[in-house]
Structures are given as C-alpha cells and as structure tokens.
Amino acid sequence: MCWNLKNGVALIFILVISFAFSSCAIGDKPTIYSSDVQNATLVNPDSVSFSKNADETELTISWKVVHGAKGYEFTMYNVDDPDNAVVVGEEKEFVDGTSVSRKLTPDANYKVYLRVIGDEEYHNSDAKESSVFEYSTLVPAVATIPSGTDISTYLNDWMAANPLNSTTADGVHLSDSTEIAFELVKDGNYTMSKPVDFGKYWVTLRGNKVKHAKVKIDGSAMFTTTSGLKIKFIDFDCQSSTADALLGLSANPDEKLLGKGDYYIIPEAKPVVLSSCKVNKLPNRLMYENFKEKYCVGQALINDCVIELSTTNSTQASYIDFNKKGFIDNFAVKNCTFYYDGSEGSKNYFLRYNSSARPDRAGFLKATVDYENNTFYKVCEKGQFGNYNSFARNTISYTVKKNIFVDCGNGQVVRRILAGRNTGDGHITSAFSQNSYDYNGTIGESEDKTGTYLSTAPDFVAPDNVNFTPQGADQLQFQTGDPRWLPITDSASAE
C-alpha cells in the first residue's frame, strides 16, 4: 500500500508541474504580427480575378494580399455610358480583406478601381492612385459592322468566309457550342435587304446599349436560325418589309436537334431573345416557326421592347406564330409595350401554337406562358390573345402579373391566355395578380377570379401619340404596365 501511495503522490506531482508549465504557455502574451514591409509607399496588386456565381447575378472580385497594407479602397462602376458612370454598391468602400462582391447585370461594361491603403503603424503610405481593371458581361464580338453597311451582305459574306469548325483571323474557334457576337456601332445607321440565315451559328447581334443602332428592313429581309439567337439594342424600321416575319426559324435545321416526336428542339440553354429593341411598323409576324419544319423552341423571351404592329392582314395572322407544326415550351414577355396602329388586322392572334403541340410530345415535363409588367394597346382588338388547344394542359404554368390590357383580345384576354379556362380552375397552375383589363370602357374580366385585378381605368395620357403613361390611381399605386411609362413615385415598391 505504501508503494502505491508513493507512486500516486509522484504521479500527482508530475501532473501539477505539467499543468503549471502549460498554464504559463496559455497565459503568455500571444505573438504580435509584425509586417516585414515598413516605411514604404505601397503598390497596388497588378491584377484582379473575376468570378460569377451560378446564375450570373453576382460578381466576386479578388486579389493577392499586399503586405504592409491596412486594407483596400474599392469602387466598381457601370460604364455602359462612359460619360455617365454609375457606381455599383458602395463608392470608395474600405475592404479589410482581399475580395468583394457586387451585383451583376447582363450586357454590361464595368470598371473596378482598387487602391491599397497603407498601415500607419508601420509607417506605410497608400498607393498614389487607384489601379483600374475592366470587366464585361457582353458576349465577345467577332466583328464590328461599320455604320452605313447593308448588314445582310456583311453577315452572309462573313459566314461564308468563316465556316463553323474553322478559326477566325483573330483566333476564335467557331463551333455550334460557342456563342459569338456581331456588334453594330453606337448610333449607327444600317440597311438590311436580304434574308440572313445564321443556321447553326449561336449568335448575338447587338447595337449599343445607350445609343441604339438603327436598321431599315427592306423587302424579304429577315433573320432565321436553327440555334440560339439574341437580338439586342437595335431599332428596326419595318415599314418596307415584305417578309413573313422579322425573326424566323431556318428551313434547314441542324439534324442534331432532331428529338422526340420529330421535333427539332432548340434547347433552353440557347434561347431565342429579342431584348431592348424598338420595332416600328411591323407589317407581319414578329416571330415565325417556318412552316417547312416542326420546331420546339425551349425558351423564347421578348424583353424591354416597344413594338408597333401595323399588319393589314385580315385573315387572322399571328404575331408569335407556331401554328403550322410547333410551339415554344417556355414563352415570356416582360417589360414591353405592344400597340396596334391600323384597322384591318384587328382579328389577329398574339400567341398561337399548332393544335397538336404539347410539352410531353417533344420530351418536356412542363411548360410556361409568362406575361409580366407589359402594356398592350389594341392588340388583337377583335381577335384572340392566345390559341393553343392541346398545349393548355395542367403541365403548363401561367404567370400574368402587373400587365395593362386596353382594348385587347375581344375582351377575353384571360380566357384565351388560359385556353378556355379561368384563374379559379384547380386543374391548372396560374399566378395572376394586379392586371388591368379595359375593353371598350368595361373594366375587369370575369375569368380572372383572383380578386386582384385593378378597378380603375388605366387612362393613358395620349395612346394615339404613343404615350402610354397611365393616370389610373391603381396603376400608379401598384406601378403596373411597362415600367418605361411609369413616373417615379413613393409607392414604386407597393405590392
């Protein structure tokens, strides 16, 4: 027992000594960081890296650490209009780290200003001035087309000289999986006299975001594609057009797109887009499938456009026309104005698909029809806003929010968008809210059973002079219709 006690005492003594030493270690003053850069004027990082999040709504800018720095002064500007740069986020933000994030928008040019701030404790001075770095979300351009050019001649010649699976003189390898852009110059003037079929090229055709290019469409000129196509920041004069449409699908589709049900399917990843354009005196269709082939466009978007419809076709033509064989799986119109100038085309359709078109028949699980924040005036006044029979199944989601419909669709806009159903039908998925329906002075539509449609007349300032600013109390309170016509008010965010 004595031996065990002595050993026990010895063990306790060892533990106490160990604890004492470890306590001293824990209690010691921690090592203070000391910069090896002192009494210096610091130099900015020579580069920064840019990375986007998955949905491309946020940009993270990062850089290497500068030793001896207290932090960094950071500013990012949108420079779409170089003479009127707009700050994104906080201007001259002090960043205690080596990265910062900012909101990102499509088709934008940015400049980042970065300056290292010295740590006074080590007598380090700030960099003398900011370093400037540029970033763009624009698709890289393979060519800039000079003002005064017939763009159909230019584009057709360019594609003949630069076939797919070749490399341009600037080192760009062309393939059907690489998106390329053609640029029109700021405030440029152009003509277009012949059809342009982009075929398998995945193309963005764009003007300048601030000062749009202007293109006069003559005769049979139109754009066609069998791939993704975006047309942006261009003002079109179509009064001399005799073509079937402004935008169509190629009579020679890419055979790799042939899918279920003999549909040539342009995938959602390659949308067909008309954005931030003005179209004057459109005498026929805006978008046409081309009756020779059976297409399904995965996604089509018309965004931020003003489109004047002036068709004289009195035989129920359709402005978005897939009536012969096909359909669009996901169709959206957002922040747009459509208005009709004329009398003979009052019986037309707005959106029309083939009577047999259904998402499942082309291999899709669901589809969408989406109208948000648009102004429609005398569009299909005695015609139909939608016509797609079989397409209107319970696999379709309808979103119709904050639109203004004045003298449209024979007073049956809701019924035709929902293909004969109403917003209270439990067999469909629909989200309707804060829409205005005004047909010949009658406010509201019985098929909108949500109880949310607005009760005041939109009362446009001067619709016949293309001024669709609403004066109705509800429209102003809830900020409905195409945002371009809305005055800025304190209730702009009202819901």
Short mmCIF file of C-alpha atoms in Angstrom, two decimals:
data_model
loop_
_atom_site.label_atom_id
_atom_site.label_comp_id
_atom_site.label_asym_id
_atom_site.label_seq_id
_atom_site.Cartn_x
_atom_site.Cartn_y
_atom_site.Cartn_z
CA MET A 1 0.00 0.00 0.00
CA CYS A 2 2.89 2.37 0.83
CA TRP A 3 4.47 1.72 -2.53
CA ASN A 4 1.22 2.56 -4.31
CA LEU A 5 0.81 5.73 -2.25
CA LYS A 6 4.31 6.97 -3.11
CA ASN A 7 3.71 6.29 -6.77
CA GLY A 8 0.40 8.07 -6.58
CA VAL A 9 1.96 11.12 -4.93
CA ALA A 10 4.68 11.14 -7.56
CA LEU A 11 2.10 10.98 -10.32
CA ILE A 12 0.14 13.88 -8.83
CA PHE A 13 3.36 15.92 -8.55
CA ILE A 14 4.17 15.34 -12.21
CA LEU A 15 0.66 16.37 -13.28
CA VAL A 16 0.82 19.56 -11.19
CA ILE A 17 4.19 20.53 -12.68
CA SER A 18 2.91 19.81 -16.21
CA PHE A 19 -0.20 21.89 -15.63
CA ALA A 20 1.89 24.76 -14.28
CA PHE A 21 4.05 24.79 -17.39
CA SER A 22 1.08 24.52 -19.73
CA SER A 23 -0.72 27.29 -17.82
CA CYS A 24 2.26 29.54 -18.33
CA ALA A 25 2.18 28.76 -22.05
CA ILE A 26 -1.53 29.52 -22.28
CA GLY A 27 -1.17 32.71 -20.27
CA ASP A 28 1.73 34.08 -22.30
CA LYS A 29 1.04 37.17 -24.38
CA PRO A 30 0.34 35.96 -27.98
CA THR A 31 2.88 36.70 -30.64
CA ILE A 32 2.12 40.06 -32.24
CA TYR A 33 2.09 40.19 -36.04
CA SER A 34 4.84 42.34 -37.36
CA SER A 35 4.97 43.34 -41.02
CA ASP A 36 8.23 42.89 -42.85
CA VAL A 37 7.19 45.86 -45.05
CA GLN A 38 7.76 49.16 -43.27
CA ASN A 39 8.37 52.81 -44.19
CA ALA A 40 7.17 52.12 -47.74
CA THR A 41 4.79 53.59 -50.31
CA LEU A 42 2.70 50.57 -51.19
CA VAL A 43 1.93 49.38 -54.72
CA ASN A 44 -1.45 48.12 -55.86
CA PRO A 45 -1.94 44.49 -56.94
CA ASP A 46 -1.04 44.16 -60.61
CA SER A 47 -4.15 42.10 -61.39
CA VAL A 48 -7.53 41.05 -60.03
CA SER A 49 -9.64 37.97 -60.72
CA PHE A 50 -13.34 37.99 -61.58
CA SER A 51 -15.75 35.14 -60.85
CA LYS A 52 -19.53 34.95 -61.35
CA ASN A 53 -21.99 32.94 -59.29
CA ALA A 54 -24.01 30.18 -60.96
CA ASP A 55 -26.95 32.35 -62.02
CA GLU A 56 -24.66 35.22 -63.07
CA THR A 57 -26.24 37.78 -60.74
CA GLU A 58 -23.21 38.43 -58.56
CA LEU A 59 -19.56 39.11 -59.33
CA THR A 60 -16.72 38.49 -56.88
CA ILE A 61 -13.51 40.45 -57.41
CA SER A 62 -10.41 39.18 -55.60
CA TRP A 63 -6.71 39.98 -55.50
CA LYS A 64 -3.45 38.95 -53.85
CA VAL A 65 -2.59 40.33 -50.41
CA VAL A 66 -0.27 43.33 -50.23
CA HIS A 67 1.99 43.05 -47.19
CA GLY A 68 2.10 46.13 -45.02
CA ALA A 69 -1.44 47.13 -46.02
CA LYS A 70 -4.18 48.10 -43.62
CA GLY A 71 -6.84 47.40 -46.27
CA TYR A 72 -8.02 48.44 -49.71
CA GLU A 73 -10.22 51.15 -51.22
CA PHE A 74 -12.63 49.65 -53.74
CA THR A 75 -15.18 51.05 -56.21
CA MET A 76 -16.99 49.45 -59.15
CA TYR A 77 -18.78 51.48 -61.83
CA ASN A 78 -21.15 50.52 -64.64
CA VAL A 79 -19.70 52.29 -67.68
CA ASP A 80 -22.23 51.41 -70.38
CA ASP A 81 -22.35 55.17 -70.85
CA PRO A 82 -18.72 56.18 -70.27
CA ASP A 83 -19.71 59.82 -69.80
CA ASN A 84 -22.15 58.93 -67.03
CA ALA A 85 -20.62 56.14 -64.98
CA VAL A 86 -22.92 54.67 -62.33
CA VAL A 87 -21.49 53.38 -59.07
CA VAL A 88 -22.38 49.76 -58.21
CA GLY A 89 -22.58 49.25 -54.45
CA GLU A 90 -20.60 51.48 -52.11
CA GLU A 91 -18.22 54.03 -53.57
CA LYS A 92 -14.68 54.02 -52.13
CA GLU A 93 -15.52 51.16 -49.78
CA PHE A 94 -12.79 50.23 -47.29
CA VAL A 95 -12.23 46.49 -47.60
CA ASP A 96 -10.44 44.65 -44.80
CA GLY A 97 -9.70 41.57 -46.88
CA THR A 98 -8.81 40.56 -50.41
CA SER A 99 -12.20 40.17 -52.11
CA VAL A 100 -15.52 41.95 -52.52
CA SER A 101 -18.82 41.10 -54.27
CA ARG A 102 -21.14 43.24 -56.35
CA LYS A 103 -24.44 42.75 -58.18
CA LEU A 104 -24.11 41.88 -61.83
CA THR A 105 -26.38 42.65 -64.80
CA PRO A 106 -26.36 41.20 -68.34
CA ASP A 107 -24.79 43.03 -71.28
CA ALA A 108 -22.90 45.50 -69.12
CA ASN A 109 -19.43 47.02 -69.00
CA TYR A 110 -17.71 47.69 -65.70
CA LYS A 111 -14.59 49.38 -64.35
CA VAL A 112 -13.07 48.45 -61.00
CA TYR A 113 -10.90 50.95 -59.10
CA LEU A 114 -8.62 49.43 -56.45
CA ARG A 115 -6.13 51.25 -54.21
CA VAL A 116 -4.08 49.76 -51.39
CA ILE A 117 -4.25 51.61 -48.06
CA GLY A 118 -1.04 51.63 -46.01
CA ASP A 119 -0.84 50.64 -42.33
CA GLU A 120 0.18 53.71 -40.30
CA GLU A 121 1.60 51.53 -37.53
CA TYR A 122 4.42 50.53 -39.87
CA HIS A 123 4.63 53.96 -41.49
CA ASN A 124 3.40 52.61 -44.81
CA SER A 125 1.77 55.05 -47.23
CA ASP A 126 -1.23 54.48 -49.52
CA ALA A 127 -0.69 53.77 -53.18
CA LYS A 128 -0.54 57.07 -55.02
CA GLU A 129 -3.62 56.33 -57.16
CA SER A 130 -6.10 53.57 -57.92
CA SER A 131 -5.43 50.85 -60.44
CA VAL A 132 -8.24 50.35 -62.96
CA PHE A 133 -9.47 46.97 -64.21
CA GLU A 134 -12.20 46.31 -66.79
CA TYR A 135 -14.86 43.62 -66.91
CA SER A 136 -17.75 42.95 -69.29
CA THR A 137 -20.71 40.58 -69.34
CA LEU A 138 -21.11 41.07 -73.09
CA VAL A 139 -20.59 38.09 -75.37
CA PRO A 140 -17.22 38.64 -77.12
CA ALA A 141 -17.63 40.17 -80.57
CA VAL A 142 -16.02 38.55 -83.60
CA ALA A 143 -16.75 41.59 -85.75
CA THR A 144 -17.94 45.20 -85.57
CA ILE A 145 -20.05 46.17 -88.58
CA PRO A 146 -19.39 49.71 -89.87
CA SER A 147 -22.26 52.20 -89.97
CA GLY A 148 -23.80 52.60 -93.44
CA THR A 149 -23.46 48.87 -94.18
CA ASP A 150 -26.10 46.51 -95.56
CA ILE A 151 -25.88 44.05 -92.68
CA SER A 152 -27.34 41.16 -94.69
CA THR A 153 -24.48 41.42 -97.18
CA TYR A 154 -21.90 41.76 -94.41
CA LEU A 155 -23.18 38.84 -92.30
CA ASN A 156 -23.70 36.47 -95.22
CA ASP A 157 -20.20 37.22 -96.53
CA TRP A 158 -18.68 36.80 -93.06
CA MET A 159 -20.26 33.38 -92.53
CA ALA A 160 -19.15 32.25 -95.99
CA ALA A 161 -15.57 33.26 -95.15
CA ASN A 162 -15.69 31.83 -91.62
CA PRO A 163 -17.46 28.45 -91.67
CA LEU A 164 -18.20 26.53 -88.49
CA ASN A 165 -15.33 24.41 -87.17
CA SER A 166 -12.80 26.89 -88.54
CA THR A 167 -10.77 29.57 -86.75
CA THR A 168 -11.17 33.28 -87.45
CA ALA A 169 -8.25 35.58 -88.22
CA ASP A 170 -8.46 36.75 -84.60
CA GLY A 171 -8.04 33.21 -83.31
CA VAL A 172 -11.66 32.49 -82.36
CA HIS A 173 -12.56 28.85 -82.97
CA LEU A 174 -16.08 28.64 -84.35
CA SER A 175 -18.36 25.82 -83.29
CA ASP A 176 -22.07 25.39 -82.67
CA SER A 177 -21.35 25.31 -78.93
CA THR A 178 -19.59 28.71 -78.85
CA GLU A 179 -21.69 31.88 -78.66
CA ILE A 180 -20.36 34.73 -80.77
CA ALA A 181 -21.48 38.31 -81.21
CA PHE A 182 -21.65 40.84 -84.01
CA GLU A 183 -21.69 44.48 -82.94
CA LEU A 184 -23.31 47.47 -84.60
CA VAL A 185 -21.67 50.79 -83.79
CA LYS A 186 -23.06 53.34 -81.38
CA ASP A 187 -25.90 55.31 -83.02
CA GLY A 188 -25.08 53.68 -86.37
CA ASN A 189 -27.41 53.51 -89.38
CA TYR A 190 -27.83 50.35 -91.42
CA THR A 191 -29.96 48.70 -94.06
CA MET A 192 -30.92 45.06 -94.49
CA SER A 193 -32.07 43.95 -97.94
CA LYS A 194 -31.83 40.14 -97.92
CA PRO A 195 -32.57 37.25 -95.56
CA VAL A 196 -29.83 36.23 -93.13
CA ASP A 197 -29.86 32.60 -92.01
CA PHE A 198 -27.48 32.14 -89.09
CA GLY A 199 -28.07 28.38 -89.31
CA LYS A 200 -26.05 26.53 -86.66
CA TYR A 201 -24.08 29.59 -85.53
CA TRP A 202 -25.00 30.57 -81.95
CA VAL A 203 -25.26 34.34 -82.36
CA THR A 204 -25.86 37.58 -80.50
CA LEU A 205 -26.47 40.56 -82.77
CA ARG A 206 -26.34 43.77 -80.77
CA GLY A 207 -26.21 47.52 -81.04
CA ASN A 208 -25.06 49.93 -78.37
CA LYS A 209 -26.94 49.73 -75.07
CA VAL A 210 -27.13 53.52 -74.63
CA LYS A 211 -27.46 54.73 -78.23
CA HIS A 212 -29.12 52.04 -80.30
CA ALA A 213 -28.18 51.27 -83.87
CA LYS A 214 -30.95 51.77 -86.45
CA VAL A 215 -31.71 49.19 -89.13
CA LYS A 216 -34.07 49.70 -92.08
CA ILE A 217 -35.61 46.38 -93.18
CA ASP A 218 -36.40 46.14 -96.91
CA GLY A 219 -38.22 43.52 -98.97
CA SER A 220 -37.72 39.89 -97.95
CA ALA A 221 -35.06 40.61 -95.31
CA MET A 222 -35.45 38.67 -92.08
CA PHE A 223 -33.34 36.75 -89.56
CA THR A 224 -33.56 32.97 -89.29
CA THR A 225 -31.73 30.43 -87.16
CA THR A 226 -31.65 26.80 -86.12
CA SER A 227 -29.75 27.65 -82.93
CA GLY A 228 -29.85 30.21 -80.15
CA LEU A 229 -30.20 33.83 -81.28
CA LYS A 230 -30.28 37.10 -79.31
CA ILE A 231 -31.03 40.43 -80.94
CA LYS A 232 -30.44 43.41 -78.65
CA PHE A 233 -30.27 47.23 -78.57
CA ILE A 234 -31.43 47.79 -82.15
CA ASP A 235 -34.25 49.95 -83.54
CA PHE A 236 -35.89 48.41 -86.61
CA ASP A 237 -37.87 50.28 -89.27
CA CYS A 238 -40.02 47.58 -90.89
CA GLN A 239 -42.46 49.61 -92.99
CA SER A 240 -40.79 48.45 -96.25
CA SER A 241 -40.68 44.79 -95.21
CA THR A 242 -42.47 42.13 -97.25
CA ALA A 243 -41.01 39.19 -95.30
CA ASP A 244 -43.09 36.65 -93.40
CA ALA A 245 -41.58 37.82 -90.10
CA LEU A 246 -38.76 39.74 -88.51
CA LEU A 247 -37.43 36.59 -86.86
CA GLY A 248 -37.92 33.01 -88.04
CA LEU A 249 -36.52 29.51 -87.84
CA SER A 250 -34.39 28.05 -90.58
CA ALA A 251 -35.81 25.80 -93.28
CA ASN A 252 -32.58 23.78 -92.91
CA PRO A 253 -32.45 22.75 -89.25
CA ASP A 254 -29.48 21.21 -87.52
CA GLU A 255 -30.12 17.46 -87.73
CA LYS A 256 -28.50 17.03 -84.30
CA LEU A 257 -31.55 18.81 -82.86
CA LEU A 258 -33.99 16.17 -84.04
CA GLY A 259 -35.65 14.76 -80.92
CA LYS A 260 -38.83 13.19 -79.67
CA GLY A 261 -41.89 13.43 -81.86
CA ASP A 262 -39.88 14.56 -84.89
CA TYR A 263 -39.43 17.99 -83.32
CA TYR A 264 -36.27 19.94 -83.98
CA ILE A 265 -35.62 21.13 -80.44
CA ILE A 266 -33.65 24.30 -79.79
CA PRO A 267 -32.62 23.76 -76.15
CA GLU A 268 -33.39 26.16 -73.29
CA ALA A 269 -29.67 26.81 -72.89
CA LYS A 270 -29.77 28.54 -76.29
CA PRO A 271 -32.77 30.86 -76.01
CA VAL A 272 -34.29 32.95 -78.77
CA VAL A 273 -34.35 36.52 -77.44
CA LEU A 274 -35.45 39.94 -78.62
CA SER A 275 -34.33 42.45 -75.99
CA SER A 276 -34.25 46.24 -75.63
CA CYS A 277 -35.35 46.80 -79.23
CA LYS A 278 -37.80 49.11 -80.90
CA VAL A 279 -39.76 47.79 -83.87
CA ASN A 280 -41.69 50.30 -85.99
CA LYS A 281 -44.44 49.46 -88.48
CA LEU A 282 -44.19 45.68 -88.34
CA PRO A 283 -46.44 44.55 -91.22
CA ASN A 284 -46.49 40.84 -90.46
CA ARG A 285 -45.31 38.41 -87.77
CA LEU A 286 -42.73 39.15 -85.13
CA MET A 287 -41.63 35.51 -84.71
CA TYR A 288 -42.39 32.63 -87.06
CA GLU A 289 -41.59 28.93 -86.87
CA ASN A 290 -41.30 28.48 -90.67
CA PHE A 291 -43.97 26.08 -91.85
CA LYS A 292 -41.50 23.74 -93.59
CA GLU A 293 -40.19 22.22 -90.36
CA LYS A 294 -41.50 21.11 -86.97
CA TYR A 295 -39.73 23.09 -84.25
CA CYS A 296 -39.91 23.31 -80.50
CA VAL A 297 -38.06 26.32 -79.08
CA GLY A 298 -37.07 25.55 -75.50
CA GLN A 299 -37.14 29.19 -74.42
CA ALA A 300 -38.16 32.44 -76.11
CA LEU A 301 -38.09 35.84 -74.43
CA ILE A 302 -39.22 39.28 -75.55
CA ASN A 303 -37.92 41.80 -73.03
CA ASP A 304 -37.82 45.60 -72.73
CA CYS A 305 -39.14 46.25 -76.23
CA VAL A 306 -41.56 48.70 -77.85
CA ILE A 307 -43.26 47.09 -80.83
CA GLU A 308 -45.67 48.82 -83.21
CA LEU A 309 -47.90 46.35 -85.03
CA SER A 310 -49.31 47.58 -88.34
CA THR A 311 -50.36 44.44 -90.16
CA THR A 312 -53.05 44.78 -92.82
CA ASN A 313 -53.57 41.02 -92.84
CA SER A 314 -57.25 40.46 -92.08
CA THR A 315 -57.09 36.64 -92.19
CA GLN A 316 -56.18 36.07 -88.54
CA ALA A 317 -52.42 36.16 -88.79
CA SER A 318 -50.47 35.52 -85.59
CA TYR A 319 -47.71 37.73 -84.23
CA ILE A 320 -45.95 34.83 -82.48
CA ASP A 321 -46.82 32.12 -84.97
CA PHE A 322 -46.08 28.43 -84.41
CA ASN A 323 -49.46 27.34 -85.73
CA LYS A 324 -48.25 25.13 -88.58
CA LYS A 325 -46.33 22.45 -86.67
CA GLY A 326 -44.60 23.55 -83.49
CA PHE A 327 -44.59 25.51 -80.22
CA ILE A 328 -42.42 27.30 -77.65
CA ASP A 329 -42.00 25.40 -74.42
CA ASN A 330 -41.24 28.44 -72.24
CA PHE A 331 -42.53 31.75 -73.60
CA ALA A 332 -42.17 35.09 -71.81
CA VAL A 333 -42.89 38.76 -72.50
CA LYS A 334 -41.56 41.18 -69.87
CA ASN A 335 -41.35 44.97 -69.56
CA CYS A 336 -42.66 45.55 -73.08
CA THR A 337 -45.16 47.71 -74.95
CA PHE A 338 -47.13 46.31 -77.88
CA TYR A 339 -49.56 48.54 -79.70
CA TYR A 340 -51.53 48.25 -82.92
CA ASP A 341 -51.62 51.05 -85.47
CA GLY A 342 -54.22 50.26 -88.11
CA SER A 343 -57.64 48.69 -88.55
CA GLU A 344 -57.52 45.68 -90.88
CA GLY A 345 -55.57 43.38 -88.57
CA SER A 346 -57.88 43.60 -85.58
CA LYS A 347 -58.81 39.89 -85.77
CA ASN A 348 -55.25 38.63 -85.43
CA TYR A 349 -53.81 36.34 -82.77
CA PHE A 350 -50.97 37.22 -80.43
CA LEU A 351 -49.56 33.79 -79.48
CA ARG A 352 -50.58 30.72 -81.46
CA TYR A 353 -49.29 27.12 -81.47
CA ASN A 354 -50.19 24.08 -83.51
CA SER A 355 -53.31 22.33 -82.25
CA SER A 356 -51.39 19.12 -81.50
CA ALA A 357 -48.50 20.79 -79.69
CA ARG A 358 -47.90 19.54 -76.14
CA PRO A 359 -44.79 19.61 -73.97
CA ASP A 360 -44.71 15.84 -73.46
CA ARG A 361 -44.85 15.21 -77.20
CA ALA A 362 -41.47 16.93 -77.55
CA GLY A 363 -40.00 15.34 -74.42
CA PHE A 364 -40.65 18.15 -71.94
CA LEU A 365 -42.18 17.65 -68.49
CA LYS A 366 -43.75 21.11 -68.26
CA ALA A 367 -44.07 24.46 -70.00
CA THR A 368 -44.70 28.12 -69.15
CA VAL A 369 -46.50 31.17 -70.52
CA ASP A 370 -45.37 34.33 -68.78
CA TYR A 371 -46.50 37.97 -69.12
CA GLU A 372 -45.10 40.45 -66.59
CA ASN A 373 -45.16 44.26 -66.46
CA ASN A 374 -46.33 44.85 -70.02
CA THR A 375 -48.57 47.41 -71.72
CA PHE A 376 -50.81 46.18 -74.55
CA TYR A 377 -52.97 48.59 -76.55
CA LYS A 378 -55.43 47.46 -79.24
CA VAL A 379 -53.53 44.21 -79.73
CA CYS A 380 -55.80 41.68 -81.48
CA GLU A 381 -58.70 44.00 -80.64
CA LYS A 382 -61.29 41.66 -82.15
CA GLY A 383 -59.10 38.58 -82.24
CA GLN A 384 -57.58 36.14 -79.75
CA PHE A 385 -54.71 36.73 -77.37
CA GLY A 386 -53.83 33.05 -77.24
CA ASN A 387 -54.72 29.94 -79.19
CA TYR A 388 -53.05 26.62 -78.40
CA ASN A 389 -55.69 23.95 -77.65
CA SER A 390 -53.77 20.77 -76.67
CA PHE A 391 -50.88 22.77 -75.24
CA ALA A 392 -53.13 24.03 -72.42
CA ARG A 393 -52.77 21.11 -70.03
CA ASN A 394 -52.13 21.02 -66.30
CA THR A 395 -48.40 20.75 -67.02
CA ILE A 396 -48.47 24.42 -68.10
CA SER A 397 -47.79 27.22 -65.61
CA TYR A 398 -49.27 30.63 -66.44
CA THR A 399 -47.87 33.79 -64.85
CA VAL A 400 -49.66 37.04 -65.68
CA LYS A 401 -48.74 39.92 -63.37
CA LYS A 402 -48.94 43.73 -63.45
CA ASN A 403 -49.96 43.98 -67.11
CA ILE A 404 -52.26 46.57 -68.69
CA PHE A 405 -54.56 45.34 -71.47
CA VAL A 406 -56.60 48.07 -73.17
CA ASP A 407 -58.97 47.10 -76.00
CA CYS A 408 -57.24 43.75 -76.47
CA GLY A 409 -58.32 40.21 -77.33
CA ASN A 410 -62.02 40.92 -77.84
CA GLY A 411 -62.35 41.48 -74.10
CA GLN A 412 -61.35 37.87 -73.36
CA VAL A 413 -57.65 38.12 -72.63
CA VAL A 414 -57.70 35.80 -69.58
CA ARG A 415 -59.86 33.19 -71.25
CA ARG A 416 -57.59 32.99 -74.28
CA ILE A 417 -54.32 33.01 -72.35
CA LEU A 418 -55.67 30.09 -70.31
CA ALA A 419 -57.17 28.41 -73.40
CA GLY A 420 -60.77 28.45 -72.25
CA ARG A 421 -60.21 28.14 -68.52
CA ASN A 422 -60.20 30.67 -65.69
CA THR A 423 -57.91 31.53 -62.82
CA GLY A 424 -60.11 29.61 -60.40
CA ASP A 425 -59.74 26.31 -62.25
CA GLY A 426 -57.99 23.91 -59.87
CA HIS A 427 -56.67 21.81 -62.76
CA ILE A 428 -54.20 24.44 -63.93
CA THR A 429 -51.29 26.30 -62.35
CA SER A 430 -51.73 30.03 -62.69
CA ALA A 431 -50.43 33.14 -60.94
CA PHE A 432 -52.43 36.24 -61.88
CA SER A 433 -52.18 39.49 -59.96
CA GLN A 434 -52.70 43.24 -60.32
CA ASN A 435 -53.60 43.19 -64.02
CA SER A 436 -55.74 45.82 -65.74
CA TYR A 437 -58.42 44.86 -68.29
CA ASP A 438 -60.19 47.71 -70.07
CA TYR A 439 -62.24 46.81 -73.12
CA ASN A 440 -64.43 49.49 -74.64
CA GLY A 441 -64.67 51.12 -71.22
CA THR A 442 -65.59 47.94 -69.37
CA ILE A 443 -63.20 47.26 -66.51
CA GLY A 444 -62.22 43.72 -65.50
CA GLU A 445 -62.74 40.22 -66.90
CA SER A 446 -64.90 37.57 -65.30
CA GLU A 447 -62.35 34.78 -65.91
CA ASP A 448 -59.88 36.46 -63.55
CA LYS A 449 -61.25 35.11 -60.29
CA THR A 450 -58.24 36.07 -58.15
CA GLY A 451 -59.86 39.24 -56.85
CA THR A 452 -56.66 41.15 -57.63
CA TYR A 453 -57.37 42.89 -60.93
CA LEU A 454 -57.32 46.68 -60.74
CA SER A 455 -60.57 48.60 -60.61
CA THR A 456 -59.53 51.92 -62.17
CA ALA A 457 -59.17 52.59 -65.89
CA PRO A 458 -55.51 52.90 -66.96
CA ASP A 459 -56.37 56.20 -68.68
CA PHE A 460 -53.24 56.56 -70.82
CA VAL A 461 -52.04 60.14 -71.36
CA ALA A 462 -52.05 60.03 -75.19
CA PRO A 463 -52.11 56.49 -76.61
CA ASP A 464 -52.59 57.64 -80.20
CA ASN A 465 -49.37 59.61 -79.86
CA VAL A 466 -47.55 56.63 -78.32
CA ASN A 467 -47.67 57.94 -74.77
CA PHE A 468 -48.87 55.09 -72.58
CA THR A 469 -48.24 56.74 -69.24
CA PRO A 470 -51.10 55.54 -67.02
CA GLN A 471 -53.11 58.00 -64.96
CA GLY A 472 -55.32 55.49 -63.16
CA ALA A 473 -54.96 55.56 -59.38
CA ASP A 474 -54.50 51.80 -59.01
CA GLN A 475 -52.00 51.56 -61.86
CA LEU A 476 -49.90 54.34 -60.32
CA GLN A 477 -50.12 52.88 -56.83
CA PHE A 478 -49.06 49.39 -57.85
CA GLN A 479 -46.71 50.51 -60.65
CA THR A 480 -48.17 48.30 -63.36
CA GLY A 481 -47.59 48.06 -67.07
CA ASP A 482 -44.35 48.62 -68.96
CA PRO A 483 -42.01 50.35 -66.46
CA ARG A 484 -40.76 52.80 -69.09
CA TRP A 485 -44.07 54.71 -68.86
CA LEU A 486 -44.25 54.89 -65.10
CA PRO A 487 -43.48 58.08 -63.21
CA ILE A 488 -41.23 57.65 -60.21
CA THR A 489 -43.36 57.71 -57.09
CA ASP A 490 -43.02 56.91 -53.40
CA SER A 491 -45.21 53.86 -53.95
CA ALA A 492 -42.96 52.37 -56.61
CA SER A 493 -42.39 49.29 -54.49
CA ALA A 494 -46.03 48.81 -53.49
CA GLU A 495 -47.37 45.29 -53.78
#
